PDB file of C-alpha atoms in Angstrom:
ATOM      1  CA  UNK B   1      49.067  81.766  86.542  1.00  0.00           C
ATOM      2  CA  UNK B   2      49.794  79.717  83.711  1.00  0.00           C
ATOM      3  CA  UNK B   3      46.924  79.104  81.071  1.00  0.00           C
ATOM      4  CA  UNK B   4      46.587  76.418  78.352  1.00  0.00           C
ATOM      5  CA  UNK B   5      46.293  79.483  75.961  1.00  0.00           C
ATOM      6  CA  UNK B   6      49.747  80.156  77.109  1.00  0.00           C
ATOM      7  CA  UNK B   7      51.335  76.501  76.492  1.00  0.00           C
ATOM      8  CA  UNK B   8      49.553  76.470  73.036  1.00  0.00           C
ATOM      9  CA  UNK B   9      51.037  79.823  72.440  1.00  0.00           C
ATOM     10  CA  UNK B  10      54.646  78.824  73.317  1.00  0.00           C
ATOM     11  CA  UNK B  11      54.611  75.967  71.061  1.00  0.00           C
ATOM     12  CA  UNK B  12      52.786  78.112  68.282  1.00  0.00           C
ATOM     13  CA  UNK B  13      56.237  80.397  69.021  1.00  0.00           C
ATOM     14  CA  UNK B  14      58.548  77.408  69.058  1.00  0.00           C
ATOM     15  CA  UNK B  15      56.827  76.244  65.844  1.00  0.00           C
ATOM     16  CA  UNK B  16      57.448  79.554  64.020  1.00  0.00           C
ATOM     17  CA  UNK B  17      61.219  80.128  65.587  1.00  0.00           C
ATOM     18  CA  UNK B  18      62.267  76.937  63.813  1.00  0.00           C
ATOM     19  CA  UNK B  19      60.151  77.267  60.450  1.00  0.00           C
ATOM     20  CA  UNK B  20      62.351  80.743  60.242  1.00  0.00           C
ATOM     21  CA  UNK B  21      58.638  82.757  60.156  1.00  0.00           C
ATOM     22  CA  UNK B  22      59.283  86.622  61.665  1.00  0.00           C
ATOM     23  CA  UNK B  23      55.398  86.708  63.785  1.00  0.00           C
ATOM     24  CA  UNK B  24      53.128  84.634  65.183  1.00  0.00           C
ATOM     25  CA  UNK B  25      50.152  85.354  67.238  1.00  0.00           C
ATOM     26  CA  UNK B  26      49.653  85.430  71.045  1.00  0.00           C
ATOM     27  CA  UNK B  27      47.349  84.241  73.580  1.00  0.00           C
ATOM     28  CA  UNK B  28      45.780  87.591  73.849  1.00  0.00           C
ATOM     29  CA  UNK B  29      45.710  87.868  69.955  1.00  0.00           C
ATOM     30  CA  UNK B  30      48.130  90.481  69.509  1.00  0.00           C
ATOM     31  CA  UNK B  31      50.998  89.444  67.247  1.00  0.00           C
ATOM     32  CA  UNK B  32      54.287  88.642  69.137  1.00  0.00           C
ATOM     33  CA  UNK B  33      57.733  88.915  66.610  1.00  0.00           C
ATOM     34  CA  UNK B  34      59.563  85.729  66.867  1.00  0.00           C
ATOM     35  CA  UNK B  35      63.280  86.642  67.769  1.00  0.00           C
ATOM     36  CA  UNK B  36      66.197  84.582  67.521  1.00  0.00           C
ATOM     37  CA  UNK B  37      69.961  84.732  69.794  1.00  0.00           C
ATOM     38  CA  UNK B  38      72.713  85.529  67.419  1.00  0.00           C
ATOM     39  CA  UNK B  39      75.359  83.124  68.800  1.00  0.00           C
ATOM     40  CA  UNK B  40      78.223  85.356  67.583  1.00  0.00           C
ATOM     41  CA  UNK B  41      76.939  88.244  68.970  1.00  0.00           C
ATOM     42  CA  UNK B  42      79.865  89.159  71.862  1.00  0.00           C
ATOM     43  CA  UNK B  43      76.895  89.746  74.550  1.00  0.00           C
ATOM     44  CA  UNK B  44      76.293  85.948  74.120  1.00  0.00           C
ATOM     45  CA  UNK B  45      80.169  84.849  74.976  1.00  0.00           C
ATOM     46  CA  UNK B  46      81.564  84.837  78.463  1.00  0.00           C
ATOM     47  CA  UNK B  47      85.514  85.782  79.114  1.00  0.00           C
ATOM     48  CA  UNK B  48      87.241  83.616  81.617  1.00  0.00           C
ATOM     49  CA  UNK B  49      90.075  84.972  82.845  1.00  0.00           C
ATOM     50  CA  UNK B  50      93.486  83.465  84.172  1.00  0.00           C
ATOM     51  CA  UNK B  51      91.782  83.882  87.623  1.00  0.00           C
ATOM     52  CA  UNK B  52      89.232  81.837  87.179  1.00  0.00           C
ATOM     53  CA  UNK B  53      91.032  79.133  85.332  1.00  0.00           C
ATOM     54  CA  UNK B  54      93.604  79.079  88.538  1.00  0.00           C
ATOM     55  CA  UNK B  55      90.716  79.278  90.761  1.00  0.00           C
ATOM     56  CA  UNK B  56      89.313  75.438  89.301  1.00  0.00           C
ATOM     57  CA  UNK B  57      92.320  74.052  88.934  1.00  0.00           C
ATOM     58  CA  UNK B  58      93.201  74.734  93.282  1.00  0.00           C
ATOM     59  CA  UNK B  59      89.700  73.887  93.604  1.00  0.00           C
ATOM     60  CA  UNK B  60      90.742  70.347  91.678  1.00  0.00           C
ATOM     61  CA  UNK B  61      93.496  70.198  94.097  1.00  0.00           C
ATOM     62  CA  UNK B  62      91.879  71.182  97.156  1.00  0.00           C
ATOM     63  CA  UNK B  63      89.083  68.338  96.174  1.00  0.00           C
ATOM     64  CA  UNK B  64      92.190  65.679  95.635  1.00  0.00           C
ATOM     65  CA  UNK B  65      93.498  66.801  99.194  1.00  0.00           C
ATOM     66  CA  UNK B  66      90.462  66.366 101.031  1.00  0.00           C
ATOM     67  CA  UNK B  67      89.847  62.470  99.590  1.00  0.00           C
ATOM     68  CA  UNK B  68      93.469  61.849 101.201  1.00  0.00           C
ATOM     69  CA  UNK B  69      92.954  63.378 104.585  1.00  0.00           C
ATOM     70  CA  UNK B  70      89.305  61.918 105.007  1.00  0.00           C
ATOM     71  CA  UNK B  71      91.646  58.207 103.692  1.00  0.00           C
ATOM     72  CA  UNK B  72      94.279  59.041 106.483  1.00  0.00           C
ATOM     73  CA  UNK B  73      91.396  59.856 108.940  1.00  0.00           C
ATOM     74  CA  UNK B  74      90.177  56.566 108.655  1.00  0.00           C
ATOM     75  CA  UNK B  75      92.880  54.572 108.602  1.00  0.00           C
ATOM     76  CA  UNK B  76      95.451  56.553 111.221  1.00  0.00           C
ATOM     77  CA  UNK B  77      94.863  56.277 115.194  1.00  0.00           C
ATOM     78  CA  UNK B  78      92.672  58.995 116.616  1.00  0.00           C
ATOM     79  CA  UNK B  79      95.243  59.588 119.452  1.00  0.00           C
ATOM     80  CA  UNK B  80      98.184  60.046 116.863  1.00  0.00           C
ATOM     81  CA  UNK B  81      96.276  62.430 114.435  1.00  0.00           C
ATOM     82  CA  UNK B  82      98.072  65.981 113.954  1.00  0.00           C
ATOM     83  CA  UNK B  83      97.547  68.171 111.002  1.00  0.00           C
ATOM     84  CA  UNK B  84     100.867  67.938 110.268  1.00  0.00           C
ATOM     85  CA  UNK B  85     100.416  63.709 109.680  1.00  0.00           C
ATOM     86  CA  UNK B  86      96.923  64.577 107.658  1.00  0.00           C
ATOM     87  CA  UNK B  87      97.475  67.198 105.365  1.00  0.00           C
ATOM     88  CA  UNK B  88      99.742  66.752 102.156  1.00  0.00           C
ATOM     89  CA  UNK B  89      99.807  69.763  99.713  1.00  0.00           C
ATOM     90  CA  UNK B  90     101.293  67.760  96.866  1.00  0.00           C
ATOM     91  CA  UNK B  91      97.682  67.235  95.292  1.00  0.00           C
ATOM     92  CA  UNK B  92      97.243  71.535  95.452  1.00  0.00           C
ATOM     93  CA  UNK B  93     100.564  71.932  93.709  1.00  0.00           C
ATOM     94  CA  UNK B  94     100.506  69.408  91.346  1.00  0.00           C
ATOM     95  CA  UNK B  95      97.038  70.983  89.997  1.00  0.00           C
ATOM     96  CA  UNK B  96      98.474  73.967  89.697  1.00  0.00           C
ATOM     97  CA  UNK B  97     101.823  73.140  88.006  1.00  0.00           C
ATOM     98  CA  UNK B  98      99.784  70.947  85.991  1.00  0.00           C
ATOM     99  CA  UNK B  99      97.603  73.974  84.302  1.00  0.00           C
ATOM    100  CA  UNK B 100     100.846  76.016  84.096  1.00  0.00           C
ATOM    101  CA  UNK B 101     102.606  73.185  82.363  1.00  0.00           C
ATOM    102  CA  UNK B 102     100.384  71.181  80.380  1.00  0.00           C
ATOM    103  CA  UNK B 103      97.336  73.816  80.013  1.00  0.00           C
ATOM    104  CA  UNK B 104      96.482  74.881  76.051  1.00  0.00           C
ATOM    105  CA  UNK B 105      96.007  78.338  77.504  1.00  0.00           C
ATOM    106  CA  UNK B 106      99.836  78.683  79.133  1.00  0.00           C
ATOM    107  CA  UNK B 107     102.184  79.754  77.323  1.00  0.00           C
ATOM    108  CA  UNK B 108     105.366  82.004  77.835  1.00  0.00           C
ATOM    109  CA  UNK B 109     104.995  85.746  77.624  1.00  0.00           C
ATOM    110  CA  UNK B 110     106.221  87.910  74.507  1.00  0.00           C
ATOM    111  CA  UNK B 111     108.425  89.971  76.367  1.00  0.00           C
ATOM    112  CA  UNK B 112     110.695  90.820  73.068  1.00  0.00           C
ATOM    113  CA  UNK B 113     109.265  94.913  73.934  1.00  0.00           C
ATOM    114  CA  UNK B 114     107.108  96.028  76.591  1.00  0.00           C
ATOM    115  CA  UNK B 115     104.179  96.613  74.128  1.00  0.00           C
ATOM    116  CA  UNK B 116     104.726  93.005  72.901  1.00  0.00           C
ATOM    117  CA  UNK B 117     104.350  91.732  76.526  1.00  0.00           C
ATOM    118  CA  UNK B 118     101.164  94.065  77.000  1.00  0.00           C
ATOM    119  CA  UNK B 119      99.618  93.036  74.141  1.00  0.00           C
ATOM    120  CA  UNK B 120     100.362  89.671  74.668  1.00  0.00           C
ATOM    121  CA  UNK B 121      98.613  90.441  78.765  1.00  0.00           C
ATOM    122  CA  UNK B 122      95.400  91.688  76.657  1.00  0.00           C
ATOM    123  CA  UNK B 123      94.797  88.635  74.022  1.00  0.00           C
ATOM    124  CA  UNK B 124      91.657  87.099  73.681  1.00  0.00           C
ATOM    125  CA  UNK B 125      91.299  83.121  72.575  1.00  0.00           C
ATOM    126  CA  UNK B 126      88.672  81.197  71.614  1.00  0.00           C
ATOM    127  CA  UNK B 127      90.566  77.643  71.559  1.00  0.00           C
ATOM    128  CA  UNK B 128      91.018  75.207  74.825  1.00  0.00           C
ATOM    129  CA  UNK B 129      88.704  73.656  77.001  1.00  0.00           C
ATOM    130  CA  UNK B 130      85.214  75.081  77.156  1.00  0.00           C
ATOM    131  CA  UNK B 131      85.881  76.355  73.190  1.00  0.00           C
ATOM    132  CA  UNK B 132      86.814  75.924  70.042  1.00  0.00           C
ATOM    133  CA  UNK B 133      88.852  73.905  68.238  1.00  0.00           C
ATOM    134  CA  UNK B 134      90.674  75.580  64.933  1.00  0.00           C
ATOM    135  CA  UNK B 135      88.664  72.494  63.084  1.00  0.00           C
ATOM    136  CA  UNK B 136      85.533  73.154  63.764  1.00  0.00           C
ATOM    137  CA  UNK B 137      85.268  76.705  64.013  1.00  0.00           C
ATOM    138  CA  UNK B 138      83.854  77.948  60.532  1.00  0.00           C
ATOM    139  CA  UNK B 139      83.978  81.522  58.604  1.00  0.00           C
ATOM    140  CA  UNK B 140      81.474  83.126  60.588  1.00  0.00           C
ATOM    141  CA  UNK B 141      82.750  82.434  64.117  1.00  0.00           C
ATOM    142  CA  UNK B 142      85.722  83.601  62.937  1.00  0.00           C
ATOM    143  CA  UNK B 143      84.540  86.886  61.041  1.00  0.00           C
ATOM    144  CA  UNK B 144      83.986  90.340  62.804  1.00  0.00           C
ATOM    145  CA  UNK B 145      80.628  90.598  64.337  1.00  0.00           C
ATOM    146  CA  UNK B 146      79.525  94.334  64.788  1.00  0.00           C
ATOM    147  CA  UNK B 147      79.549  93.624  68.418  1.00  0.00           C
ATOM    148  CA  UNK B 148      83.217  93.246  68.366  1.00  0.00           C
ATOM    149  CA  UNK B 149      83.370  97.123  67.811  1.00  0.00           C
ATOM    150  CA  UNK B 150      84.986  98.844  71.194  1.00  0.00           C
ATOM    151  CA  UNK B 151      85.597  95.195  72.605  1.00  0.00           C
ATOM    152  CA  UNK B 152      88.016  93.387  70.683  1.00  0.00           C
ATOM    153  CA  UNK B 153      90.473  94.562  67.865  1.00  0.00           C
ATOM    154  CA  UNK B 154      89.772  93.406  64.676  1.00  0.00           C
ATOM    155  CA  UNK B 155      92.523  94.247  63.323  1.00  0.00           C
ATOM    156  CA  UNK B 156      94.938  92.121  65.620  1.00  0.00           C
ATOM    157  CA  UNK B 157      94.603  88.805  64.758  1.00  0.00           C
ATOM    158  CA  UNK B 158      97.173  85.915  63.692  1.00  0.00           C
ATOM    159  CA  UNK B 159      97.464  84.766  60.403  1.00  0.00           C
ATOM    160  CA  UNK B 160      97.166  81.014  59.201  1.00  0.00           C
ATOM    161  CA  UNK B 161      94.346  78.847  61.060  1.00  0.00           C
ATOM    162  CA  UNK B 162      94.341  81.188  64.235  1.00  0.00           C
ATOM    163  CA  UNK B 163      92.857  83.734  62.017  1.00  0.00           C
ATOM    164  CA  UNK B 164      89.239  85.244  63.877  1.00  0.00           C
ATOM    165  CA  UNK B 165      89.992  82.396  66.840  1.00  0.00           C
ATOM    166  CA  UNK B 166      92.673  84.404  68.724  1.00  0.00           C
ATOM    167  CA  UNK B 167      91.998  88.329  68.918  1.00  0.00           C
ATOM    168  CA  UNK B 168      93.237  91.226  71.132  1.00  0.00           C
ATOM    169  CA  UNK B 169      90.927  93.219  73.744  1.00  0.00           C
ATOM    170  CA  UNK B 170      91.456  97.211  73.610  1.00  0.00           C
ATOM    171  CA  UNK B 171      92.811  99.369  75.817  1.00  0.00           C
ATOM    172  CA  UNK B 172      89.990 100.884  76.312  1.00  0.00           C
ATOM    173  CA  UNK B 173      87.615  97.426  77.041  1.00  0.00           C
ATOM    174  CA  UNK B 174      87.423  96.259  80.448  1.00  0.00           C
ATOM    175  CA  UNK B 175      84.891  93.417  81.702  1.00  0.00           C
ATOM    176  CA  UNK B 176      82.280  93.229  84.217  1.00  0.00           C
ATOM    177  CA  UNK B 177      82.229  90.929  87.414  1.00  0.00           C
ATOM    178  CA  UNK B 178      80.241  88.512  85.707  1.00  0.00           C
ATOM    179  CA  UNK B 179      83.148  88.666  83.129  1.00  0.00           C
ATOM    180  CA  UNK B 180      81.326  89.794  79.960  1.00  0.00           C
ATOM    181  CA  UNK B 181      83.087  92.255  77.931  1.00  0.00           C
ATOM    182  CA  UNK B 182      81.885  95.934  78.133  1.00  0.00           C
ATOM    183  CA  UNK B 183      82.906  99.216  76.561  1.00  0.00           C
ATOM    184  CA  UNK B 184      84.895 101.965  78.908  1.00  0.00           C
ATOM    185  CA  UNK B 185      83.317 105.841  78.632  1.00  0.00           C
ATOM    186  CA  UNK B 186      84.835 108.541  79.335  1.00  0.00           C
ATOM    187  CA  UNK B 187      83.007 110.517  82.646  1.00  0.00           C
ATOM    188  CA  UNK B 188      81.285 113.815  82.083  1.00  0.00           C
ATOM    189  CA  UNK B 189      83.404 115.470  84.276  1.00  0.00           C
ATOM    190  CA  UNK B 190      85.160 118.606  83.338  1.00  0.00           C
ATOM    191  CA  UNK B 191      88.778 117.885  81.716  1.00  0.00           C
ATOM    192  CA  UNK B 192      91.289 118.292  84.360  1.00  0.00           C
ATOM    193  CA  UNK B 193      94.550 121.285  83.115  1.00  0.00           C
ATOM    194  CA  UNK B 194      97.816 119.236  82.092  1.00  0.00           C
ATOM    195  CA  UNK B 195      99.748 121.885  84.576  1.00  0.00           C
ATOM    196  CA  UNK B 196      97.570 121.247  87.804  1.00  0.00           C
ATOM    197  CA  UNK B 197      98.321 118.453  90.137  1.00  0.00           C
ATOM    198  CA  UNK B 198      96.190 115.681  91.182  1.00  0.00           C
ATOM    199  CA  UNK B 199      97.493 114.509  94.100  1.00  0.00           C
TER     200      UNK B 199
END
């Protein structure tokens, strides 16, 4: 049940978050340390991955096709309807070519050396839609948070105004279904002999 000591308590805590104070005190009168989000921290970013992306842009289609068969339902005779004479897929394939050919993420794979084109398969970037731009982005998005540690390589990064924006994920990072980054272990199991076979 919410009391008015809590309200008055949340606003004392709102109160002290912004003044930049480190306690307050709570409804019960025991102190409560006032904590704030680190919004470079990597727990606090989201990866979307070319999946995704494809997945809106057929659902953009899909949403364009169904406005022109619900037009051609109207407007065509209900004896003459087929599936064939309502559905067009042109509005599905358009999306689609258009995120492959005008997207800022698309681009042509490295594939100078296969460890160019797997490096290229693991990048990381923080410009497009739903990000940054290279403008705006300041020196401490784009400096190494200790949170990068095990999940993105801070060593691989362009030069010039790229620099921090665009990084590399590890072999050894994967990410979870909710597509946050996490770090691999290895299992406790007992090492397996190089001469025995697995199979």
């Amino acid at each position: 049940m919410l009391t008015t000591d809590d309200v008055i308590a949340t606003i004392k805590y709102l109160v002290k978050l912004h003044a930049g104070e480190l306690e307050t005190v709570g409804g019960s009168g025991r102190s409560i340390i006032v904590e704030t989000d680190d919004i470079d921290h990597f727990g606090n970013r989201r990866i979307r991955n070319v999946g995704e992306l494809i997945q809106n842009q057929v659902r953009t289609g899909l949403a364009r096709m169904e406005r022109v068969v619900r037009e051609r339902m109207t407007t065509q005779d209900v004896e003459a309807i087929t599936p064939q004479t309502l559905i067009n897929i042109r509005p599905v394939v358009a999306s689609i070519k258009e995120f492959f050919g005008t997207s800022q993420l698309s681009q042509f794979m490295d594939q100078n050396n296969p460890l160019s084109g797997l490096t290229h398969k693991r990048r990381l970037n923080a410009l497009g839609p739903g990000g940054l731009s290279r403008e705006r982005a300041g020196f401490e998005v784009r400096d190494v948070h200790p949170s990068h540690y095990g999940r993105m390589c801070p060593i691989e990064t362009p030069e010039g105004p790229n620099i921090g924006l665009i990084g590399s994920s590890p072999r050894t990072a994967g990410s979870t279904p909710s597509a946050s980054s996490r770090r691999r272990t290895a299992r406790s199991s007992t090492p397996r002999s190089p001469t025995r076979s697995t199979t």
